[in-house]
């Protein structure tokens, strides 16, 4: 069961446009167990439909997009963005069955989709991303498809002690383990923070310091502030500052400040889409630096894949086995409780509606 | 559930002979959920048995054929064509369990198998193929294994409007969509016909016209007469004639006339064997033309594969969802009803026997 | 269901050491449906644990071994050989959940594991292997992972008539089929013997004769004495002697005498680990001969793989179908009965304990 009355990142605009460039094809993607098809409809506005032609069940994603209409590749039915057939050669489509259209919005460099009650799908509830179209920031990211329950990725990102072990050559260092983290619950937001002082920067942060024309051979203060917000977004303020300048609060000239951007979208019960990236607030005009950081992050997040997928296999083999929740797991644990509470509220609301 | 008291095409003689040439091996093939083994038994007559040695369950298809006996490759049991062991080193096989032998017949260039009551398996009920061993005709074909319910292929072949979309570069043209088809039910036979007049021949038919030494740059009349007969055979009279000569009824000198031959044999509930081919009644002695047409048909039918397999996935995901039956679907819809009626009759007959 | 209060071969020491050489990795292996991790713990003594970190279910086999402790690769928990966490950065592990540790012993060139009651796991019940560290013998072997019920491999090894068909180019010969075998039940041991006289040695035994500097172009006596012992070990005395010297009892100078060593360990209900080898009591110092024999055996046992895996598929498709038990199957049949009786005893014992 997944939260439905919420926005999930379904794709990047580039993914939709790359498909279109390849023969006017739409994009097939499964979100929360729903097989969907995404494309740009009238006036280039993104549309999301069930990937199921109402005529004979052919996948619409094998069709083509012509003038903002999605044409089924089997018998030529033209489907409108609202899920109603608009035409089909030799047919009167007026009484054709409709398929489901999902509210979809392109905003802040992502395509967002809503699986719940359409009337509640207000784009205003899409979280604002400060760095989008902002000259003070630069952003680069990517997309992985991972075979694990989406909550295992939330656990992963809300407890960064794993960096010491999984990412020992890039962002891991023993001080992460040594410095306790603090976890706070603020409404539906969960915040886990760790501040390390007078430490040597690990390789990734040396690279970032050089990228901001700062010395990489001096001690630094380092911070990690992980913020979970529903349904399954984790944004992490990260960075290092030369010691003696105020750490997290140091002036921009003495630090490298970034946000690790993680949108985690369930695909099925045991698989997920992972949209990752880094928004940085230093040397934003250096496109080569953006590429270098993206490549580094790609490598780092690849290191998590095998662990998460094997962890999923273990948990599927032992479905009733209880795990341990340590202090380092407080972030993930609170995030799961927020999801559970919201799910219960959604279910209660739905029962009221259908009663 | 599949019709049992009927003949299915199981293989081509060439497939059995190619296996034999490769070390006297028999041919393993699953038909209607039954794992079977095919080979030439006594006097080269085709035999079909369960692929299950009665001794320890080894697959007989891993054995070898020696002097018309199928020898199990595990412990040397020699199996006769009737499913009774004929010998085994050091054993008296008289009381050995039998396995099932299926009536099998080689006729008209195909191997036919019968899964129902053996007493009813009269070869006379195998449909006569006019073109077999007939100097006025030439035939070329092939075999695909496709992961979809066999009925999706019947739908495909009984509604040719899909040619406009799936085969747009070869046999598709907009006039197929524009000209309505007529569907008739004649006993257990379903016939869907479409006659198009004064149209430009699409690329495949230009090729065929040239193959019959006819001009390909003139307007033609085109016909498609799809005939379903149980259990799941679809033969389609197709062709074009230069305009002004009577269309379908034009003299041979002014047209290219063929039959698309489709034998559709269930393999499992969601997979099938597709034996396709084209019998043509023009320039039959031109072997190179046979090869060219076979290659063209191979390419055309390959275009259907992805659509059919993805359609099957969609239907398996939504098993209870109702599809639409339009006028263009009348041929497939009537064919399904014939199958359902015959299945009900077969079940009733069986219940009477076992009562 | 598998016998639990017994020793199974889980691995060879070389397999554990090869993993360690590759970055201090432990060895993941599933035994009787239990996912386990093997490594050398304190003082190099082999340890076997559940492959499940008690913290969050990560597979410990993705971790590393440092100073005899297995460190989880996710969050750095250090696991002791008894299944109790010994440390974790920033954590007091005293009340951590334990995981299961399995008694494991390195003996006679194999790693043995015990899945039952630990108190009963006396290494003395590991079968003694005469040839281990014995200058009169040489041993070479290998490991296959095969997708079939382990009992199908017992059947295979306790009825060697299959050699005539499956291994016709190496150890098979028609006399195996022609000479009846004798099967005896001695407590939990099952012995099937066959003695063939005045026969031509097949290719593998010609090679062995030459390996012992004996003529390979003379007639021989040949013997096969298959011994099943629980849980699933089959050792086969095999060899040939020049005729006229007493056959099986001939002096060493006139024969080649070996033991085919087969440890069969269930992996899952339909897969197994097959540890095979040959211990020979002739020309033991010839290492090249050991390699030649190992290569020959590897090729021979590879010939069984497809048959066993396809047999399993057939049996899984027809789970209720009764097979035949011929005289040649007496060895396998008695072995299965021994296993069933011991399983019933184990279950009864367990019910008494838990009552």
mmCIF file of C-alpha atoms in Angstrom, chain A residues 14-351:
data_model
loop_
_atom_site.group_PDB
_atom_site.id
_atom_site.type_symbol
_atom_site.label_atom_id
_atom_site.label_comp_id
_atom_site.label_asym_id
_atom_site.label_seq_id
_atom_site.Cartn_x
_atom_site.Cartn_y
_atom_site.Cartn_z
ATOM 1 C CA UNK A 14 14.666 14.865 -20.506
ATOM 2 C CA UNK A 15 13.509 11.233 -20.293
ATOM 3 C CA UNK A 16 10.199 12.103 -21.948
ATOM 4 C CA UNK A 17 11.883 14.213 -24.583
ATOM 5 C CA UNK A 18 14.485 11.540 -25.363
ATOM 6 C CA UNK A 19 11.720 9.014 -26.012
ATOM 7 C CA UNK A 20 9.935 11.480 -28.267
ATOM 8 C CA UNK A 21 13.121 12.175 -30.192
ATOM 9 C CA UNK A 22 13.311 8.421 -30.826
ATOM 10 C CA UNK A 23 10.393 8.232 -33.239
ATOM 11 C CA UNK A 24 7.760 10.216 -31.335
ATOM 12 C CA UNK A 25 7.519 7.477 -28.712
ATOM 13 C CA UNK A 26 5.915 8.036 -25.310
ATOM 14 C CA UNK A 27 7.547 6.873 -22.050
ATOM 15 C CA UNK A 28 6.354 3.713 -20.265
ATOM 16 C CA UNK A 29 6.867 3.710 -16.501
ATOM 17 C CA UNK A 30 5.356 1.863 -13.561
ATOM 18 C CA UNK A 31 4.602 3.978 -10.488
ATOM 19 C CA UNK A 32 3.147 2.439 -7.306
ATOM 20 C CA UNK A 33 2.206 -0.720 -9.213
ATOM 21 C CA UNK A 34 0.378 1.236 -11.946
ATOM 22 C CA UNK A 35 1.646 0.813 -15.501
ATOM 23 C CA UNK A 36 1.584 4.317 -16.942
ATOM 24 C CA UNK A 37 2.495 6.106 -20.138
ATOM 25 C CA UNK A 38 3.869 9.668 -20.129
ATOM 26 C CA UNK A 39 4.095 12.087 -23.057
ATOM 27 C CA UNK A 40 3.652 15.714 -23.988
ATOM 28 C CA UNK A 41 0.057 16.328 -25.012
ATOM 29 C CA UNK A 42 -1.591 19.495 -26.273
ATOM 30 C CA UNK A 43 0.788 22.455 -26.202
ATOM 31 C CA UNK A 44 3.580 20.280 -24.857
ATOM 32 C CA UNK A 45 1.907 19.831 -21.466
ATOM 33 C CA UNK A 46 2.822 16.532 -19.864
ATOM 34 C CA UNK A 47 0.114 13.885 -19.671
ATOM 35 C CA UNK A 48 0.047 10.610 -17.734
ATOM 36 C CA UNK A 49 -2.353 7.807 -18.628
ATOM 37 C CA UNK A 50 -2.866 4.176 -17.884
ATOM 38 C CA UNK A 51 -0.748 2.225 -20.338
ATOM 39 C CA UNK A 52 -3.777 0.303 -21.564
ATOM 40 C CA UNK A 53 -5.734 0.981 -24.727
ATOM 41 C CA UNK A 54 -9.444 0.681 -23.882
ATOM 42 C CA UNK A 55 -10.078 -1.120 -27.169
ATOM 43 C CA UNK A 56 -8.083 -4.374 -26.767
ATOM 44 C CA UNK A 57 -5.628 -3.723 -23.938
ATOM 45 C CA UNK A 58 -2.620 -2.941 -26.108
ATOM 46 C CA UNK A 59 0.044 -0.901 -24.325
ATOM 47 C CA UNK A 60 -0.302 2.687 -25.472
ATOM 48 C CA UNK A 61 3.407 3.089 -24.822
ATOM 49 C CA UNK A 62 4.069 1.139 -28.039
ATOM 50 C CA UNK A 63 2.244 3.868 -29.954
ATOM 51 C CA UNK A 64 3.311 7.276 -31.180
ATOM 52 C CA UNK A 65 2.581 10.868 -30.286
ATOM 53 C CA UNK A 66 1.214 13.009 -33.106
ATOM 54 C CA UNK A 67 0.192 16.603 -32.555
ATOM 55 C CA UNK A 68 -0.239 16.083 -28.847
ATOM 56 C CA UNK A 69 -2.409 12.983 -29.258
ATOM 57 C CA UNK A 70 -1.209 9.541 -28.271
ATOM 58 C CA UNK A 71 -2.017 7.091 -31.053
ATOM 59 C CA UNK A 72 -2.300 3.415 -30.145
ATOM 60 C CA UNK A 73 0.177 1.500 -32.283
ATOM 61 C CA UNK A 74 -2.190 -1.427 -32.778
ATOM 62 C CA UNK A 75 -5.383 -0.073 -34.392
ATOM 63 C CA UNK A 76 -4.872 3.679 -34.522
ATOM 64 C CA UNK A 77 -7.100 4.854 -31.679
ATOM 65 C CA UNK A 78 -6.172 8.454 -30.807
ATOM 66 C CA UNK A 79 -6.268 9.004 -27.078
ATOM 67 C CA UNK A 80 -6.730 12.392 -25.443
ATOM 68 C CA UNK A 81 -4.873 13.591 -22.378
ATOM 69 C CA UNK A 82 -7.982 13.123 -20.232
ATOM 70 C CA UNK A 83 -8.148 9.403 -20.963
ATOM 71 C CA UNK A 84 -10.989 9.696 -23.488
ATOM 72 C CA UNK A 85 -10.532 8.503 -27.065
ATOM 73 C CA UNK A 86 -10.680 11.448 -29.456
ATOM 74 C CA UNK A 87 -10.869 9.512 -32.712
ATOM 75 C CA UNK A 88 -10.337 6.167 -34.377
ATOM 76 C CA UNK A 89 -10.554 5.508 -38.116
ATOM 77 C CA UNK A 90 -14.008 4.308 -39.083
ATOM 78 C CA UNK A 91 -15.331 4.529 -35.513
ATOM 79 C CA UNK A 92 -17.551 6.777 -33.485
ATOM 80 C CA UNK A 93 -15.608 7.009 -30.241
ATOM 81 C CA UNK A 94 -18.266 8.820 -28.255
ATOM 82 C CA UNK A 95 -19.156 5.822 -26.122
ATOM 83 C CA UNK A 96 -15.701 4.341 -25.869
ATOM 84 C CA UNK A 97 -14.585 3.332 -22.407
ATOM 85 C CA UNK A 98 -12.275 5.832 -20.753
ATOM 86 C CA UNK A 99 -8.975 4.994 -19.193
ATOM 87 C CA UNK A 100 -7.547 6.654 -16.157
ATOM 88 C CA UNK A 101 -5.648 9.901 -16.552
ATOM 89 C CA UNK A 102 -3.354 10.846 -13.726
ATOM 90 C CA UNK A 103 -2.729 14.478 -12.769
ATOM 91 C CA UNK A 104 0.791 15.266 -13.906
ATOM 92 C CA UNK A 105 2.808 18.438 -13.636
ATOM 93 C CA UNK A 106 6.193 19.499 -14.942
ATOM 94 C CA UNK A 107 7.884 21.624 -12.334
ATOM 95 C CA UNK A 108 11.372 22.340 -11.016
ATOM 96 C CA UNK A 109 12.966 20.035 -13.555
ATOM 97 C CA UNK A 110 10.876 16.968 -12.751
ATOM 98 C CA UNK A 111 7.617 15.362 -13.894
ATOM 99 C CA UNK A 112 5.303 14.843 -10.916
ATOM 100 C CA UNK A 113 2.379 12.473 -10.881
ATOM 101 C CA UNK A 114 -0.578 12.048 -8.499
ATOM 102 C CA UNK A 115 -2.249 8.688 -8.009
ATOM 103 C CA UNK A 116 -5.001 9.661 -5.582
ATOM 104 C CA UNK A 117 -8.165 11.709 -5.818
ATOM 105 C CA UNK A 118 -7.740 14.097 -8.743
ATOM 106 C CA UNK A 119 -9.700 16.897 -7.057
ATOM 107 C CA UNK A 120 -7.028 17.117 -4.379
ATOM 108 C CA UNK A 121 -4.122 17.331 -6.808
ATOM 109 C CA UNK A 122 -3.093 20.930 -6.320
ATOM 110 C CA UNK A 123 0.312 21.661 -7.834
ATOM 111 C CA UNK A 124 0.920 24.078 -4.952
ATOM 112 C CA UNK A 125 1.669 21.090 -2.749
ATOM 113 C CA UNK A 126 4.679 20.161 -4.884
ATOM 114 C CA UNK A 127 7.695 20.994 -2.731
ATOM 115 C CA UNK A 128 9.522 24.113 -3.854
ATOM 116 C CA UNK A 129 13.090 23.433 -5.032
ATOM 117 C CA UNK A 130 15.150 26.526 -4.290
ATOM 118 C CA UNK A 131 17.840 25.776 -6.797
ATOM 119 C CA UNK A 132 15.665 25.485 -9.865
ATOM 120 C CA UNK A 133 16.369 28.242 -12.377
ATOM 121 C CA UNK A 134 18.429 30.043 -9.750
ATOM 122 C CA UNK A 135 21.813 31.399 -10.895
ATOM 123 C CA UNK A 136 23.289 30.934 -7.420
ATOM 124 C CA UNK A 137 22.878 27.183 -7.695
ATOM 125 C CA UNK A 138 23.864 24.360 -10.045
ATOM 126 C CA UNK A 139 22.152 20.974 -10.245
ATOM 127 C CA UNK A 140 23.082 17.609 -11.749
ATOM 128 C CA UNK A 141 21.475 14.218 -11.174
ATOM 129 C CA UNK A 142 20.405 10.835 -12.464
ATOM 130 C CA UNK A 143 17.899 8.004 -12.197
ATOM 131 C CA UNK A 144 18.334 4.420 -10.966
ATOM 132 C CA UNK A 145 15.818 1.593 -10.935
ATOM 133 C CA UNK A 146 16.470 -0.525 -7.823
ATOM 134 C CA UNK A 147 14.907 -3.824 -6.764
ATOM 135 C CA UNK A 148 14.019 -3.025 -3.169
ATOM 136 C CA UNK A 149 11.165 -1.664 -1.096
ATOM 137 C CA UNK A 150 11.371 2.146 -1.318
ATOM 138 C CA UNK A 151 11.558 2.348 2.481
ATOM 139 C CA UNK A 152 14.956 0.631 2.510
ATOM 140 C CA UNK A 153 16.276 3.610 0.564
ATOM 141 C CA UNK A 154 14.735 6.013 3.067
ATOM 142 C CA UNK A 155 16.466 4.086 5.875
ATOM 143 C CA UNK A 156 19.700 4.289 3.907
ATOM 144 C CA UNK A 157 19.549 8.045 3.465
ATOM 145 C CA UNK A 158 18.353 8.865 6.956
ATOM 146 C CA UNK A 159 21.281 6.977 8.555
ATOM 147 C CA UNK A 160 24.538 8.090 7.005
ATOM 148 C CA UNK A 161 26.785 5.949 9.207
ATOM 149 C CA UNK A 162 26.686 3.524 6.282
ATOM 150 C CA UNK A 163 28.930 5.948 4.383
ATOM 151 C CA UNK A 164 31.851 4.786 6.505
ATOM 152 C CA UNK A 165 31.440 1.236 5.147
ATOM 153 C CA UNK A 166 29.671 1.397 1.815
ATOM 154 C CA UNK A 167 31.388 4.545 0.571
ATOM 155 C CA UNK A 168 34.722 4.289 2.338
ATOM 156 C CA UNK A 169 36.698 5.683 -0.615
ATOM 157 C CA UNK A 170 34.665 8.807 -1.280
ATOM 158 C CA UNK A 171 32.502 10.272 1.483
ATOM 159 C CA UNK A 172 32.967 7.769 4.297
ATOM 160 C CA UNK A 173 35.170 8.492 7.308
ATOM 161 C CA UNK A 174 35.314 7.124 10.808
ATOM 162 C CA UNK A 175 34.166 10.396 12.369
ATOM 163 C CA UNK A 176 30.639 9.814 10.998
ATOM 164 C CA UNK A 177 30.423 6.788 13.262
ATOM 165 C CA UNK A 178 31.998 8.591 16.175
ATOM 166 C CA UNK A 179 29.802 11.672 16.229
ATOM 167 C CA UNK A 180 26.249 10.968 17.363
ATOM 168 C CA UNK A 181 23.369 12.288 15.278
ATOM 169 C CA UNK A 182 20.293 14.148 16.501
ATOM 170 C CA UNK A 183 16.842 13.305 15.222
ATOM 171 C CA UNK A 184 13.840 15.601 15.428
ATOM 172 C CA UNK A 185 10.260 15.184 14.297
ATOM 173 C CA UNK A 186 8.663 18.429 13.071
ATOM 174 C CA UNK A 187 5.112 17.596 12.014
ATOM 175 C CA UNK A 188 5.511 15.337 8.988
ATOM 176 C CA UNK A 189 9.142 16.258 8.555
ATOM 177 C CA UNK A 190 11.947 14.221 10.097
ATOM 178 C CA UNK A 191 15.374 15.799 10.517
ATOM 179 C CA UNK A 192 18.546 13.918 11.423
ATOM 180 C CA UNK A 193 21.673 16.037 11.818
ATOM 181 C CA UNK A 194 25.317 15.384 12.453
ATOM 182 C CA UNK A 195 28.033 18.030 12.855
ATOM 183 C CA UNK A 196 31.711 16.970 12.796
ATOM 184 C CA UNK A 197 34.477 19.325 13.710
ATOM 185 C CA UNK A 198 38.223 19.533 13.003
ATOM 186 C CA UNK A 199 38.326 16.553 10.700
ATOM 187 C CA UNK A 200 40.124 15.770 7.495
ATOM 188 C CA UNK A 201 37.871 16.063 4.456
ATOM 189 C CA UNK A 202 37.319 12.723 2.658
ATOM 190 C CA UNK A 203 38.134 12.461 -1.075
ATOM 191 C CA UNK A 204 34.776 13.644 -2.432
ATOM 192 C CA UNK A 205 34.907 16.800 -0.312
ATOM 193 C CA UNK A 206 38.508 17.490 -1.227
ATOM 194 C CA UNK A 207 37.324 17.436 -4.828
ATOM 195 C CA UNK A 208 34.491 19.832 -3.972
ATOM 196 C CA UNK A 209 36.833 22.194 -2.128
ATOM 197 C CA UNK A 210 39.114 22.338 -5.149
ATOM 198 C CA UNK A 211 36.003 22.875 -7.262
ATOM 199 C CA UNK A 212 35.354 26.001 -5.217
ATOM 200 C CA UNK A 213 39.023 27.097 -5.409
ATOM 201 C CA UNK A 214 39.588 26.332 -1.724
ATOM 202 C CA UNK A 215 42.497 24.490 -0.131
ATOM 203 C CA UNK A 216 41.801 20.774 0.295
ATOM 204 C CA UNK A 217 44.693 20.008 2.656
ATOM 205 C CA UNK A 218 43.366 21.729 5.760
ATOM 206 C CA UNK A 219 40.997 20.559 8.479
ATOM 207 C CA UNK A 220 37.312 21.212 8.059
ATOM 208 C CA UNK A 221 34.010 21.176 9.835
ATOM 209 C CA UNK A 222 31.464 18.889 8.116
ATOM 210 C CA UNK A 223 27.685 18.727 8.371
ATOM 211 C CA UNK A 224 24.913 16.355 7.292
ATOM 212 C CA UNK A 225 21.313 17.442 7.802
ATOM 213 C CA UNK A 226 18.920 14.828 6.420
ATOM 214 C CA UNK A 227 15.305 15.931 5.925
ATOM 215 C CA UNK A 228 12.589 13.440 5.159
ATOM 216 C CA UNK A 229 9.292 14.761 3.865
ATOM 217 C CA UNK A 230 6.352 12.664 2.668
ATOM 218 C CA UNK A 231 5.769 10.729 0.627
ATOM 219 C CA UNK A 232 9.395 9.659 0.321
ATOM 220 C CA UNK A 233 11.657 12.588 -0.364
ATOM 221 C CA UNK A 234 14.966 12.956 1.402
ATOM 222 C CA UNK A 235 17.014 16.077 0.967
ATOM 223 C CA UNK A 236 20.338 16.300 2.737
ATOM 224 C CA UNK A 237 22.230 19.495 3.414
ATOM 225 C CA UNK A 238 25.872 18.536 3.175
ATOM 226 C CA UNK A 239 29.160 20.332 3.039
ATOM 227 C CA UNK A 240 32.409 21.254 4.678
ATOM 228 C CA UNK A 241 33.931 24.579 5.771
ATOM 229 C CA UNK A 242 37.518 25.405 6.565
ATOM 230 C CA UNK A 243 37.805 25.293 10.345
ATOM 231 C CA UNK A 244 37.479 28.532 12.257
ATOM 232 C CA UNK A 245 34.880 30.146 10.036
ATOM 233 C CA UNK A 246 31.681 28.978 11.683
ATOM 234 C CA UNK A 247 31.128 25.563 10.151
ATOM 235 C CA UNK A 248 27.618 25.229 8.672
ATOM 236 C CA UNK A 249 27.137 28.967 9.179
ATOM 237 C CA UNK A 250 30.466 29.947 7.608
ATOM 238 C CA UNK A 251 30.389 32.566 4.844
ATOM 239 C CA UNK A 252 30.147 31.133 1.346
ATOM 240 C CA UNK A 253 33.790 31.981 0.608
ATOM 241 C CA UNK A 254 35.032 29.500 3.179
ATOM 242 C CA UNK A 255 32.817 26.494 2.527
ATOM 243 C CA UNK A 256 31.261 24.178 -0.008
ATOM 244 C CA UNK A 257 27.526 23.865 0.549
ATOM 245 C CA UNK A 258 25.237 21.426 -1.282
ATOM 246 C CA UNK A 259 21.959 19.623 -1.015
ATOM 247 C CA UNK A 260 21.789 15.944 -1.910
ATOM 248 C CA UNK A 261 18.440 15.605 -3.633
ATOM 249 C CA UNK A 262 16.661 12.254 -3.368
ATOM 250 C CA UNK A 263 13.219 11.554 -4.740
ATOM 251 C CA UNK A 264 12.252 7.964 -4.037
ATOM 252 C CA UNK A 265 9.259 6.688 -5.976
ATOM 253 C CA UNK A 266 7.827 3.205 -5.442
ATOM 254 C CA UNK A 267 7.642 1.233 -8.667
ATOM 255 C CA UNK A 268 6.272 -2.034 -7.236
ATOM 256 C CA UNK A 269 6.172 -3.469 -3.714
ATOM 257 C CA UNK A 270 9.808 -4.472 -4.033
ATOM 258 C CA UNK A 271 11.246 -2.024 -6.529
ATOM 259 C CA UNK A 272 11.639 1.714 -6.780
ATOM 260 C CA UNK A 273 12.755 4.612 -8.892
ATOM 261 C CA UNK A 274 15.573 6.578 -7.388
ATOM 262 C CA UNK A 275 15.976 10.130 -8.674
ATOM 263 C CA UNK A 276 19.162 11.418 -7.192
ATOM 264 C CA UNK A 277 21.194 14.548 -7.640
ATOM 265 C CA UNK A 278 23.192 17.291 -6.037
ATOM 266 C CA UNK A 279 22.295 20.981 -5.925
ATOM 267 C CA UNK A 280 25.369 23.025 -5.046
ATOM 268 C CA UNK A 281 25.609 26.620 -3.965
ATOM 269 C CA UNK A 282 29.192 27.237 -5.019
ATOM 270 C CA UNK A 283 30.872 27.917 -8.346
ATOM 271 C CA UNK A 284 27.522 27.301 -10.066
ATOM 272 C CA UNK A 285 28.662 28.325 -13.543
ATOM 273 C CA UNK A 286 31.304 25.591 -13.789
ATOM 274 C CA UNK A 287 29.560 22.999 -15.975
ATOM 275 C CA UNK A 288 32.567 20.676 -15.922
ATOM 276 C CA UNK A 289 32.365 20.631 -12.129
ATOM 277 C CA UNK A 290 28.686 19.687 -12.382
ATOM 278 C CA UNK A 291 29.654 16.746 -14.574
ATOM 279 C CA UNK A 292 32.458 15.675 -12.236
ATOM 280 C CA UNK A 293 30.168 15.770 -9.212
ATOM 281 C CA UNK A 294 27.413 13.903 -11.054
ATOM 282 C CA UNK A 295 29.906 11.181 -12.039
ATOM 283 C CA UNK A 296 31.148 10.937 -8.451
ATOM 284 C CA UNK A 297 27.641 10.689 -7.076
ATOM 285 C CA UNK A 298 26.715 8.107 -9.700
ATOM 286 C CA UNK A 299 29.607 5.954 -8.517
ATOM 287 C CA UNK A 300 28.749 6.463 -4.839
ATOM 288 C CA UNK A 301 25.059 5.624 -5.210
ATOM 289 C CA UNK A 302 25.945 2.591 -7.345
ATOM 290 C CA UNK A 303 27.731 1.219 -4.298
ATOM 291 C CA UNK A 304 24.409 1.080 -2.437
ATOM 292 C CA UNK A 305 22.612 -0.943 -5.105
ATOM 293 C CA UNK A 306 23.898 -4.431 -4.361
ATOM 294 C CA UNK A 307 23.506 -3.930 -0.610
ATOM 295 C CA UNK A 308 19.906 -2.738 -0.938
ATOM 296 C CA UNK A 309 18.890 -5.467 -3.373
ATOM 297 C CA UNK A 310 20.481 -8.232 -1.290
ATOM 298 C CA UNK A 311 18.962 -6.771 1.883
ATOM 299 C CA UNK A 312 15.577 -6.946 0.139
ATOM 300 C CA UNK A 313 16.169 -10.611 -0.737
ATOM 301 C CA UNK A 314 17.026 -11.374 2.878
ATOM 302 C CA UNK A 315 13.913 -9.596 4.146
ATOM 303 C CA UNK A 316 11.696 -11.327 1.573
ATOM 304 C CA UNK A 317 13.105 -14.666 2.749
ATOM 305 C CA UNK A 318 12.422 -13.805 6.394
ATOM 306 C CA UNK A 319 9.274 -11.673 6.216
ATOM 307 C CA UNK A 320 8.314 -11.928 9.875
ATOM 308 C CA UNK A 321 11.733 -11.448 11.397
ATOM 309 C CA UNK A 322 12.104 -8.401 13.636
ATOM 310 C CA UNK A 323 14.943 -5.994 12.962
ATOM 311 C CA UNK A 324 16.670 -3.699 15.453
ATOM 312 C CA UNK A 325 16.117 0.035 15.722
ATOM 313 C CA UNK A 326 19.196 1.756 17.115
ATOM 314 C CA UNK A 327 19.729 5.436 17.751
ATOM 315 C CA UNK A 328 21.260 5.746 14.276
ATOM 316 C CA UNK A 329 18.012 4.370 12.831
ATOM 317 C CA UNK A 330 15.831 7.023 14.462
ATOM 318 C CA UNK A 331 15.593 9.007 11.232
ATOM 319 C CA UNK A 332 14.402 6.073 9.143
ATOM 320 C CA UNK A 333 12.175 4.805 11.913
ATOM 321 C CA UNK A 334 10.410 8.143 12.358
ATOM 322 C CA UNK A 335 10.027 8.513 8.606
ATOM 323 C CA UNK A 336 8.336 5.114 8.384
ATOM 324 C CA UNK A 337 5.986 6.104 11.199
ATOM 325 C CA UNK A 338 5.036 9.300 9.379
ATOM 326 C CA UNK A 339 4.237 7.251 6.266
ATOM 327 C CA UNK A 340 2.187 4.783 8.300
ATOM 328 C CA UNK A 341 0.230 7.533 10.020
ATOM 329 C CA UNK A 342 -0.541 9.271 6.725
ATOM 330 C CA UNK A 343 -1.552 5.965 5.160
ATOM 331 C CA UNK A 344 -3.934 5.308 8.042
ATOM 332 C CA UNK A 345 -5.395 8.806 7.627
ATOM 333 C CA UNK A 346 -5.810 8.280 3.896
ATOM 334 C CA UNK A 347 -7.525 4.954 4.443
ATOM 335 C CA UNK A 348 -9.832 6.416 7.096
ATOM 336 C CA UNK A 349 -10.717 9.321 4.798
ATOM 337 C CA UNK A 350 -11.460 6.954 1.954
ATOM 338 C CA UNK A 351 -13.676 4.761 4.122
#
